[in-house]
Amino acid sequence: MANLVTLARLVLLFGLVVAAYRLPPAWQTANAALVLVIMLLDAVDGYVARARGEETLFGAVFDIAVDRVVENVVWIVFAHLGLVPVWVAIVFVARGSVVDSVRAVAVGRGETPFGMMRSRLGRFLVVGRLMRGSYNGVKAAAFTGIFLARALPALAPELWVEWRAAIGTATAALVYAAVAMCLLRGLPVIKDLIIDFTDFFAKYRSIKPYFINDEPPPDVERRQSPRQRARFDDTTKCILCGICTTACPIFWADSRYLGPAAIVQAHRFLFDSRDQGAEERLPVLSAHSGVWKCRTVFNCTDACPQGIDVTGAIAEVKKLLLFKKL
């Protein structure tokens, strides 16, 4: 019975997709109700499985697979319709693919997908009912809000004109909250709220994030023109929070990747007219794990709290490696 409830969610999803494209704007309120039903059934199938003693490895895998399909399909449809930025859909699809690959290893060892979690914080974030419920609640609110916002201009145009900015801000906040909760597993958890930044700072140190200049110090400071300063001004804003790196799908899939944060720090010194350490940094950046792994997804730029054009900085480093001209 529990698996039939899960299957029903899949059937309803395809009805939702058809309605999203075929129904006129005023009828999109029906989609808001339908997406809520699909999300609520996610709790129902788990309850039915526990109540009827139908908890099986197949049921756990099937439930997660349908969760992933529902999540990815809805975000992709929203992105295709221009209701959310394309990068949002990319984040969910990319992260889902990586996480499911890791969980497949656990299933191969006979563990349940959630049973592989070891740390208390990991179990809270991924397995705990509070976190799972909160995550599903935020997604459901975001999905419902987007459909309602799509219908409101046709149903109540005057109200839409008056409240458009507020509704747009609230909906965007829900979307970004869902993305943030999705990315919480970007770094390995040691214990509780302790994040392992050892590898992050090892990569940071590898690009030699300090001035290299063997010339005798001048009598006055080494001067720069405003134009010279402007070449690297953006990347001086980096606060080494690591958000750009944990938002990067290449980093999720390959921990050897140098990562956006380290490359941004390299850019800050490479393009500083006072620095002479390019020859020492470029071999690290041009290595197999360096800038060439970047696939220009723009997650890093969108995630940066300082507003740094991270993708642009990486592109400038690539150009420097190709043409060897500062």
CSV table of N, CA and C in Angstrom, one decimal, residues 51 66 87 105-106 128 176 191-192 284 290 294 323:
chain,number,residue,atom,x,y,z
A,51,ALA,N,2.9,2.1,9.8
A,51,ALA,CA,1.7,1.6,10.4
A,51,ALA,C,1.4,0.1,10.0
A,66,VAL,N,11.4,8.8,-6.1
A,66,VAL,CA,10.2,9.6,-6.5
A,66,VAL,C,10.3,11.0,-5.9
A,87,TRP,N,19.9,28.4,-12.8
A,87,TRP,CA,20.9,27.9,-11.9
A,87,TRP,C,20.2,27.1,-10.7
A,105,VAL,N,26.0,3.4,-3.1
A,105,VAL,CA,27.1,2.6,-2.5
A,105,VAL,C,26.6,2.0,-1.2
A,106,ALA,N,25.9,2.8,-0.4
A,106,ALA,CA,25.3,2.3,0.9
A,106,ALA,C,24.3,1.2,0.6
A,128,GLY,N,16.6,13.3,10.3
A,128,GLY,CA,15.7,13.8,11.3
A,128,GLY,C,14.4,14.3,10.7
A,176,TYR,N,15.4,30.6,-2.3
A,176,TYR,CA,16.8,30.6,-1.8
A,176,TYR,C,16.9,29.8,-0.5
A,191,LYS,N,31.4,16.8,13.7
A,191,LYS,CA,30.6,16.7,14.8
A,191,LYS,C,29.8,17.9,15.0
A,192,ASP,N,28.5,17.8,15.3
A,192,ASP,CA,27.6,18.9,15.5
A,192,ASP,C,27.8,20.0,14.5
A,284,VAL,N,50.1,25.5,-10.4
A,284,VAL,CA,49.0,24.9,-9.5
A,284,VAL,C,47.7,25.1,-10.2
A,290,GLY,N,43.0,22.0,-11.4
A,290,GLY,CA,42.9,23.5,-11.3
A,290,GLY,C,41.7,24.1,-12.1
A,294,CYS,N,36.6,23.8,-14.1
A,294,CYS,CA,35.4,24.7,-14.0
A,294,CYS,C,34.5,24.5,-15.2
A,323,PHE,N,47.2,32.8,-22.6
A,323,PHE,CA,48.0,33.8,-23.4
A,323,PHE,C,49.2,34.3,-22.6
